PDB file of C-alpha atoms in Angstrom:
ATOM      1  CA  LYS A 233       0.165  -0.281   0.093  1.00  0.00           C
ATOM      2  CA  LYS A 234       2.858   2.055   0.864  1.00  0.00           C
ATOM      3  CA  LEU A 235       5.599   0.992  -0.769  1.00  0.00           C
ATOM      4  CA  VAL A 236       4.430   0.665  -3.945  1.00  0.00           C
ATOM      5  CA  ALA A 237       3.873   3.302  -5.992  1.00  0.00           C
ATOM      6  CA  ASN A 238       0.515   4.290  -8.242  1.00  0.00           C
ATOM      7  CA  ASP A 239       3.264   3.415 -11.094  1.00  0.00           C
ATOM      8  CA  GLY A 240       4.318   0.039  -9.861  1.00  0.00           C
ATOM      9  CA  SER A 241       7.781   1.734  -8.672  1.00  0.00           C
ATOM     10  CA  PHE A 242       8.885   0.712  -5.286  1.00  0.00           C
ATOM     11  CA  SER A 243      10.452   2.074  -2.634  1.00  0.00           C
ATOM     12  CA  GLN A 244      14.029   0.557  -2.783  1.00  0.00           C
ATOM     13  CA  HIS A 245      14.960   1.596  -6.590  1.00  0.00           C
ATOM     14  CA  SER A 246      16.559  -1.413  -7.154  1.00  0.00           C
ATOM     15  CA  LEU A 247      15.659  -4.561 -10.038  1.00  0.00           C
ATOM     16  CA  ASN A 248      16.585  -7.034  -7.611  1.00  0.00           C
ATOM     17  CA  TYR A 249      14.710  -5.988  -4.569  1.00  0.00           C
ATOM     18  CA  HIS A 250      11.531  -5.402  -7.547  1.00  0.00           C
ATOM     19  CA  ARG A 251      12.029  -8.833  -7.996  1.00  0.00           C
ATOM     20  CA  MET A 252      11.884  -9.592  -4.209  1.00  0.00           C
ATOM     21  CA  VAL A 253       8.642  -8.326  -3.642  1.00  0.00           C
ATOM     22  CA  LEU A 254       6.654  -9.544  -6.584  1.00  0.00           C
ATOM     23  CA  ASP A 255       8.268 -13.130  -5.750  1.00  0.00           C
ATOM     24  CA  THR A 256       6.853 -12.295  -2.241  1.00  0.00           C
ATOM     25  CA  LEU A 257       3.136 -11.067  -3.413  1.00  0.00           C
ATOM     26  CA  ALA A 258       3.150 -14.171  -5.342  1.00  0.00           C
ATOM     27  CA  CYS A 259       3.871 -16.401  -2.508  1.00  0.00           C
ATOM     28  CA  ALA A 260       1.476 -14.648  -0.669  1.00  0.00           C
ATOM     29  CA  GLU A 261      -1.638 -15.385  -3.358  1.00  0.00           C
ATOM     30  CA  ILE A 262      -0.135 -18.990  -3.533  1.00  0.00           C
ATOM     31  CA  CYS A 263      -0.722 -20.212  -0.404  1.00  0.00           C
ATOM     32  CA  ARG A 264      -4.129 -18.011  -0.390  1.00  0.00           C
ATOM     33  CA  LYS A 265      -5.298 -19.895  -3.244  1.00  0.00           C
ATOM     34  CA  ARG A 266      -3.428 -23.110  -1.613  1.00  0.00           C
ATOM     35  CA  PHE A 267      -5.589 -22.979   1.697  1.00  0.00           C
ATOM     36  CA  GLU A 268      -8.985 -21.879   0.038  1.00  0.00           C
ATOM     37  CA  GLN A 269      -8.813 -18.331   1.599  1.00  0.00           C
ATOM     38  CA  PRO A 270     -10.874 -15.055   0.999  1.00  0.00           C
ATOM     39  CA  ALA A 271      -9.493 -12.896  -1.918  1.00  0.00           C
ATOM     40  CA  PHE A 272      -7.455 -10.108  -1.276  1.00  0.00           C
ATOM     41  CA  SER A 273      -7.948  -6.390  -1.776  1.00  0.00           C
ATOM     42  CA  ALA A 274      -8.742  -5.135  -5.265  1.00  0.00           C
ATOM     43  CA  PHE A 275      -6.241  -2.584  -3.997  1.00  0.00           C
ATOM     44  CA  PHE A 276      -3.634  -5.647  -3.142  1.00  0.00           C
ATOM     45  CA  TYR A 277      -4.208  -6.722  -6.748  1.00  0.00           C
ATOM     46  CA  LYS A 278      -3.897  -3.449  -8.457  1.00  0.00           C
ATOM     47  CA  LYS A 279      -0.634  -2.823  -7.196  1.00  0.00           C
ATOM     48  CA  ALA A 280       0.484  -5.935  -7.367  1.00  0.00           C
ATOM     49  CA  SER A 281      -0.399  -5.694 -11.140  1.00  0.00           C
ATOM     50  CA  LEU A 282       1.048  -2.439 -11.420  1.00  0.00           C
ATOM     51  CA  SER A 283       4.694  -3.501  -9.795  1.00  0.00           C
ATOM     52  CA  THR A 284       4.664  -6.785 -12.209  1.00  0.00           C
ATOM     53  CA  SER A 285       4.249  -4.525 -15.238  1.00  0.00           C
ATOM     54  CA  TRP A 286       7.009  -2.175 -14.076  1.00  0.00           C
ATOM     55  CA  LEU A 287       9.406  -5.014 -14.168  1.00  0.00           C
ATOM     56  CA  TYR A 288       7.980  -6.470 -17.271  1.00  0.00           C
ATOM     57  CA  GLN A 289       8.923  -3.897 -18.986  1.00  0.00           C
ATOM     58  CA  MET A 290      12.174  -3.143 -17.620  1.00  0.00           C
ATOM     59  CA  ILE A 291      13.516  -6.724 -18.437  1.00  0.00           C
ATOM     60  CA  SER A 292      14.454  -7.892 -21.846  1.00  0.00           C
ATOM     61  CA  ALA A 293      12.704 -10.152 -23.612  1.00  0.00           C
ATOM     62  CA  THR A 294      15.458 -12.402 -25.476  1.00  0.00           C
ATOM     63  CA  THR A 295      17.917 -12.510 -22.318  1.00  0.00           C
ATOM     64  CA  GLY A 296      15.770 -12.065 -18.925  1.00  0.00           C
ATOM     65  CA  ASP A 297      18.591  -9.240 -18.078  1.00  0.00           C
ATOM     66  CA  GLY A 298      17.703  -5.661 -17.140  1.00  0.00           C
ATOM     67  CA  PRO A 299      19.486  -2.514 -16.201  1.00  0.00           C
ATOM     68  CA  ASN A 300      21.578  -2.285 -13.064  1.00  0.00           C
ATOM     69  CA  LEU A 301      19.837  -0.145 -10.935  1.00  0.00           C
ATOM     70  CA  GLY A 302      20.690   0.217  -7.042  1.00  0.00           C
ATOM     71  CA  ALA A 303      21.217  -2.682  -5.182  1.00  0.00           C
ATOM     72  CA  ASN A 304      22.217  -5.929  -6.702  1.00  0.00           C
ATOM     73  CA  ASP A 305      22.802  -7.627  -4.060  1.00  0.00           C
ATOM     74  CA  GLY A 306      22.140 -11.678  -4.307  1.00  0.00           C
ATOM     75  CA  THR A 307      18.315 -11.441  -3.229  1.00  0.00           C
ATOM     76  CA  LYS A 308      16.288 -14.283  -4.915  1.00  0.00           C
ATOM     77  CA  LEU A 309      13.548 -16.053  -3.193  1.00  0.00           C
ATOM     78  CA  LEU A 310      12.790 -18.563  -5.229  1.00  0.00           C
ATOM     79  CA  PRO A 311      15.151 -20.507  -6.814  1.00  0.00           C
ATOM     80  CA  LEU A 312      13.330 -23.070  -8.706  1.00  0.00           C
ATOM     81  CA  THR A 313      15.330 -22.880 -12.270  1.00  0.00           C
ATOM     82  CA  ASP A 314      18.221 -23.572 -13.856  1.00  0.00           C
ATOM     83  CA  CYS A 315      18.336 -19.563 -15.050  1.00  0.00           C
ATOM     84  CA  ASP A 316      20.876 -17.562 -14.594  1.00  0.00           C
ATOM     85  CA  TYR A 317      20.908 -15.190 -11.489  1.00  0.00           C
ATOM     86  CA  ARG A 318      20.501 -11.880 -14.217  1.00  0.00           C
ATOM     87  CA  ASP A 319      17.533 -13.533 -15.458  1.00  0.00           C
ATOM     88  CA  TYR A 320      14.553 -12.057 -14.497  1.00  0.00           C
ATOM     89  CA  ARG A 321      11.648 -13.834 -16.048  1.00  0.00           C
ATOM     90  CA  PRO A 322      10.661 -16.774 -14.436  1.00  0.00           C
ATOM     91  CA  SER A 323       9.381 -13.892 -12.022  1.00  0.00           C
ATOM     92  CA  VAL A 324       7.682 -11.977 -14.475  1.00  0.00           C
ATOM     93  CA  GLN A 325       6.230 -15.180 -15.950  1.00  0.00           C
ATOM     94  CA  LEU A 326       4.708 -16.533 -12.419  1.00  0.00           C
ATOM     95  CA  SER A 327       3.427 -12.474 -11.292  1.00  0.00           C
ATOM     96  CA  MET A 328       1.750 -12.236 -15.126  1.00  0.00           C
ATOM     97  CA  ALA A 329      -0.048 -15.333 -14.457  1.00  0.00           C
ATOM     98  CA  LEU A 330      -0.672 -14.378 -11.158  1.00  0.00           C
ATOM     99  CA  PHE A 331      -1.721 -10.759 -11.467  1.00  0.00           C
ATOM    100  CA  GLN A 332      -2.399 -10.130 -15.222  1.00  0.00           C
ATOM    101  CA  ASN A 333      -3.806 -13.410 -16.409  1.00  0.00           C
ATOM    102  CA  CYS A 334      -1.281 -13.498 -19.344  1.00  0.00           C
ATOM    103  CA  GLN A 335       1.823 -14.365 -20.023  1.00  0.00           C
ATOM    104  CA  ALA A 336       4.751 -12.710 -20.368  1.00  0.00           C
ATOM    105  CA  TYR A 337       6.966 -14.808 -22.922  1.00  0.00           C
ATOM    106  CA  GLU A 338       5.088 -16.977 -25.453  1.00  0.00           C
ATOM    107  CA  LYS A 339       7.440 -19.825 -26.196  1.00  0.00           C
ATOM    108  CA  ASN A 340       8.601 -22.299 -23.726  1.00  0.00           C
ATOM    109  CA  GLY A 341      11.518 -21.834 -21.568  1.00  0.00           C
ATOM    110  CA  LEU A 342      13.025 -22.069 -17.843  1.00  0.00           C
ATOM    111  CA  TRP A 343      11.121 -19.234 -16.949  1.00  0.00           C
ATOM    112  CA  ASP A 344       8.113 -21.535 -17.239  1.00  0.00           C
ATOM    113  CA  THR A 345       9.765 -23.377 -14.177  1.00  0.00           C
ATOM    114  CA  HIS A 346       8.255 -21.557 -11.481  1.00  0.00           C
ATOM    115  CA  LEU A 347       4.922 -21.835 -13.227  1.00  0.00           C
ATOM    116  CA  LEU A 348       5.280 -25.479 -13.200  1.00  0.00           C
ATOM    117  CA  TRP A 349       6.847 -25.992  -9.639  1.00  0.00           C
ATOM    118  CA  LEU A 350       3.876 -24.033  -7.971  1.00  0.00           C
ATOM    119  CA  ASN A 351       1.020 -25.263 -10.227  1.00  0.00           C
ATOM    120  CA  VAL A 352      -0.046 -22.294 -12.166  1.00  0.00           C
ATOM    121  CA  SER A 353      -1.266 -22.677 -15.110  1.00  0.00           C
ATOM    122  CA  LYS A 354      -0.038 -20.458 -17.995  1.00  0.00           C
ATOM    123  CA  PRO A 355      -2.711 -18.104 -19.292  1.00  0.00           C
ATOM    124  CA  THR A 356      -3.002 -18.480 -23.550  1.00  0.00           C
ATOM    125  CA  GLN A 357      -3.820 -14.251 -23.517  1.00  0.00           C
ATOM    126  CA  LYS A 358      -0.089 -12.601 -24.583  1.00  0.00           C
ATOM    127  CA  ALA A 359       0.974  -9.649 -22.505  1.00  0.00           C
ATOM    128  CA  PRO A 360       1.123  -5.980 -23.545  1.00  0.00           C
ATOM    129  CA  SER A 361       3.721  -4.860 -26.044  1.00  0.00           C
ATOM    130  CA  PHE A 362       6.701  -3.200 -25.137  1.00  0.00           C
ATOM    131  CA  SER A 363       6.915   0.252 -24.828  1.00  0.00           C
ATOM    132  CA  ASP A 364       7.954   3.955 -24.421  1.00  0.00           C
ATOM    133  CA  CYS A 365       7.371   4.195 -20.459  1.00  0.00           C
ATOM    134  CA  ASN A 366       7.100   7.699 -17.439  1.00  0.00           C
ATOM    135  CA  TYR A 367       7.624   6.146 -14.355  1.00  0.00           C
ATOM    136  CA  ASP A 368       7.348   9.544 -13.073  1.00  0.00           C
ATOM    137  CA  GLN A 369       6.755   8.166  -9.565  1.00  0.00           C
ATOM    138  CA  GLY A 370       9.821   6.057  -9.234  1.00  0.00           C
ATOM    139  CA  GLY A 371      12.112   8.533 -11.019  1.00  0.00           C
ATOM    140  CA  TYR A 372      12.382   6.218 -13.827  1.00  0.00           C
ATOM    141  CA  LYS A 373      11.736   6.664 -18.119  1.00  0.00           C
ATOM    142  CA  ILE A 374      11.986   4.248 -20.692  1.00  0.00           C
ATOM    143  CA  LEU A 375      12.578   5.077 -24.923  1.00  0.00           C
ATOM    144  CA  ARG A 376      12.734   2.269 -27.404  1.00  0.00           C
ATOM    145  CA  PHE A 377      13.679   2.966 -30.825  1.00  0.00           C
ATOM    146  CA  GLY A 378      13.612  -0.191 -33.010  1.00  0.00           C
ATOM    147  CA  ASN A 379      16.023  -2.414 -31.317  1.00  0.00           C
ATOM    148  CA  ALA A 380      17.339   0.221 -28.903  1.00  0.00           C
ATOM    149  CA  SER A 381      16.491   1.287 -25.266  1.00  0.00           C
ATOM    150  CA  VAL A 382      17.074   3.541 -22.902  1.00  0.00           C
ATOM    151  CA  PHE A 383      16.779   4.116 -19.449  1.00  0.00           C
ATOM    152  CA  PHE A 384      16.854   7.362 -17.762  1.00  0.00           C
ATOM    153  CA  ARG A 385      17.019   8.341 -13.732  1.00  0.00           C
ATOM    154  CA  PHE A 386      15.864  10.781 -12.283  1.00  0.00           C
ATOM    155  CA  PRO A 387      15.745  11.574  -8.922  1.00  0.00           C
ATOM    156  CA  ARG A 388      12.378  10.965  -7.442  1.00  0.00           C
ATOM    157  CA  PHE A 389      12.841  10.356  -3.804  1.00  0.00           C
ATOM    158  CA  ASN A 390       9.695   9.310  -1.202  1.00  0.00           C
ATOM    159  CA  PHE A 391      12.274   7.392   0.092  1.00  0.00           C
ATOM    160  CA  ARG A 392      16.243   6.918   0.966  1.00  0.00           C
ATOM    161  CA  PRO A 393      18.092   6.465  -1.987  1.00  0.00           C
ATOM    162  CA  SER A 394      20.532   4.128  -2.250  1.00  0.00           C
ATOM    163  CA  GLN A 395      22.875   5.100  -4.486  1.00  0.00           C
ATOM    164  CA  ALA A 396      24.188   8.676  -6.240  1.00  0.00           C
ATOM    165  CA  ASP A 397      22.394   7.962  -9.538  1.00  0.00           C
ATOM    166  CA  ALA A 398      20.680  11.044 -10.869  1.00  0.00           C
ATOM    167  CA  LEU A 399      20.386  11.493 -14.226  1.00  0.00           C
ATOM    168  CA  HIS A 400      22.070   8.291 -15.191  1.00  0.00           C
ATOM    169  CA  VAL A 401      21.894   6.593 -18.645  1.00  0.00           C
ATOM    170  CA  ASP A 402      21.648   2.930 -19.430  1.00  0.00           C
ATOM    171  CA  LEU A 403      21.753   1.883 -23.312  1.00  0.00           C
ATOM    172  CA  TRP A 404      20.709  -1.354 -24.446  1.00  0.00           C
ATOM    173  CA  VAL A 405      21.112  -2.633 -28.093  1.00  0.00           C
ATOM    174  CA  ARG A 406      19.337  -5.961 -29.224  1.00  0.00           C
ATOM    175  CA  GLY A 407      19.257  -7.323 -25.708  1.00  0.00           C
ATOM    176  CA  LEU A 408      23.535  -6.246 -24.881  1.00  0.00           C
ATOM    177  CA  ASN A 409      23.907  -3.675 -22.333  1.00  0.00           C
ATOM    178  CA  LEU A 410      26.615  -0.924 -23.868  1.00  0.00           C
ATOM    179  CA  LEU A 411      26.239   1.884 -21.310  1.00  0.00           C
ATOM    180  CA  ALA A 412      25.915   0.191 -17.722  1.00  0.00           C
ATOM    181  CA  ASP A 413      25.343   0.964 -14.290  1.00  0.00           C
ATOM    182  CA  ALA A 414      27.957  -0.939 -12.027  1.00  0.00           C
ATOM    183  CA  GLY A 415      25.473  -1.843  -9.220  1.00  0.00           C
ATOM    184  CA  THR A 416      26.679  -2.009  -5.681  1.00  0.00           C
ATOM    185  CA  PHE A 417      29.153  -5.330  -5.774  1.00  0.00           C
ATOM    186  CA  SER A 418      30.217  -6.587  -2.623  1.00  0.00           C
ATOM    187  CA  TYR A 419      29.513  -4.972   1.044  1.00  0.00           C
ATOM    188  CA  ASN A 420      32.481  -7.006   2.432  1.00  0.00           C
ATOM    189  CA  SER A 421      35.121  -6.415  -0.481  1.00  0.00           C
ATOM    190  CA  SER A 422      38.576  -5.167   0.346  1.00  0.00           C
ATOM    191  CA  PRO A 423      39.715  -2.461  -0.034  1.00  0.00           C
ATOM    192  CA  ASP A 424      36.140  -1.140   0.570  1.00  0.00           C
ATOM    193  CA  MET A 425      34.670  -0.083  -2.518  1.00  0.00           C
ATOM    194  CA  ALA A 426      31.213   0.828  -1.486  1.00  0.00           C
ATOM    195  CA  TRP A 427      32.054   4.284  -2.122  1.00  0.00           C
ATOM    196  CA  TYR A 428      33.002   4.032  -6.043  1.00  0.00           C
ATOM    197  CA  PHE A 429      29.752   1.417  -6.549  1.00  0.00           C
ATOM    198  CA  ASN A 430      26.906   3.990  -4.822  1.00  0.00           C
ATOM    199  CA  GLY A 431      28.582   7.085  -5.791  1.00  0.00           C
ATOM    200  CA  THR A 432      27.995   9.704  -8.904  1.00  0.00           C
ATOM    201  CA  VAL A 433      31.262   8.469 -10.207  1.00  0.00           C
ATOM    202  CA  SER A 434      30.024   4.710 -11.449  1.00  0.00           C
ATOM    203  CA  HIS A 435      27.611   5.794 -13.101  1.00  0.00           C
ATOM    204  CA  ASN A 436      26.545   7.705 -16.441  1.00  0.00           C
ATOM    205  CA  THR A 437      25.850  11.057 -15.149  1.00  0.00           C
ATOM    206  CA  ILE A 438      27.653  14.626 -14.795  1.00  0.00           C
ATOM    207  CA  GLU A 439      29.855  14.432 -11.670  1.00  0.00           C
ATOM    208  CA  PHE A 440      31.414  18.201 -10.544  1.00  0.00           C
ATOM    209  CA  ASP A 441      34.532  18.506  -8.872  1.00  0.00           C
ATOM    210  CA  GLY A 442      34.919  14.853  -8.078  1.00  0.00           C
ATOM    211  CA  ARG A 443      32.066  15.054  -5.733  1.00  0.00           C
ATOM    212  CA  ASP A 444      29.267  12.758  -5.206  1.00  0.00           C
ATOM    213  CA  GLN A 445      25.670  14.355  -5.831  1.00  0.00           C
ATOM    214  CA  MET A 446      24.778  14.080  -2.030  1.00  0.00           C
ATOM    215  CA  PRO A 447      26.491  13.962   0.875  1.00  0.00           C
ATOM    216  CA  LYS A 448      27.225  10.448   1.971  1.00  0.00           C
ATOM    217  CA  LEU A 449      25.739  10.002   5.925  1.00  0.00           C
ATOM    218  CA  GLY A 450      27.592   6.409   7.248  1.00  0.00           C
ATOM    219  CA  ARG A 451      28.060   3.273   5.022  1.00  0.00           C
ATOM    220  CA  PHE A 452      24.047   3.374   3.509  1.00  0.00           C
ATOM    221  CA  LEU A 453      22.706   6.814   3.646  1.00  0.00           C
ATOM    222  CA  PHE A 454      22.539  10.214   1.524  1.00  0.00           C
ATOM    223  CA  GLY A 455      21.410  13.289   2.749  1.00  0.00           C
ATOM    224  CA  ASN A 456      20.209  16.392   0.973  1.00  0.00           C
ATOM    225  CA  TRP A 457      17.825  14.108  -1.576  1.00  0.00           C
ATOM    226  CA  LEU A 458      17.821  15.696  -4.977  1.00  0.00           C
ATOM    227  CA  LYS A 459      14.807  16.723  -6.146  1.00  0.00           C
ATOM    228  CA  THR A 460      13.500  17.461 -10.051  1.00  0.00           C
ATOM    229  CA  TRP A 461      11.271  20.117 -11.132  1.00  0.00           C
ATOM    230  CA  LEU A 462       9.968  21.528 -14.657  1.00  0.00           C
ATOM    231  CA  ASN A 463      10.297  24.630 -15.848  1.00  0.00           C
ATOM    232  CA  LEU A 464       7.688  25.561 -18.610  1.00  0.00           C
ATOM    233  CA  TRP A 465       8.781  28.343 -20.572  1.00  0.00           C
ATOM    234  CA  LYS A 466       5.939  30.406 -22.795  1.00  0.00           C
TER     235      LYS A 466
END
């Protein structure tokens, strides 16, 4: 109700944690059906559907990978397939079946394994086409042209940001990530590289005088959150 915005964006600004919350909602819905409990509220299913659409639009249908936005520390609640850790398609396929009654990926593949293990039928209806997306409440834009996709990150923070990545640009062509986000790497690296991976320097954006876009408050916090506004010239 609070952590998922009305455009489907999740509070933790991360593809990995977005997968985590979708898998959590999917498990809750599967258990509810298994034990023949009353349905959740219409608001629950609306937010679950919006959250599903968000991740579906972020993921390459050919590779299952997506922009390395935010924390990528290994969170994966449903390790039920031989798909690569970076392949998000099994979670997207499961959530699409549960919350939108459609199939994200028409061809059979490892992305169907979650459905088989958890006894969820694969719908016949196809998912919507990939499109330009405006996730204004989460701070994301997606622009597509032919085989190319551009993912643009802008500051829209209702919850603490984990990275100083304002105005970062991710470029994908035919499923290949040509301009990439460095992610977060390891919490326990030696020497400690968190300053680099969380900072502005590891993103495709503007850096002034070797400084982060926001002041660091401890290991995981940034202060003085950036804001976005629009000037309309007449």
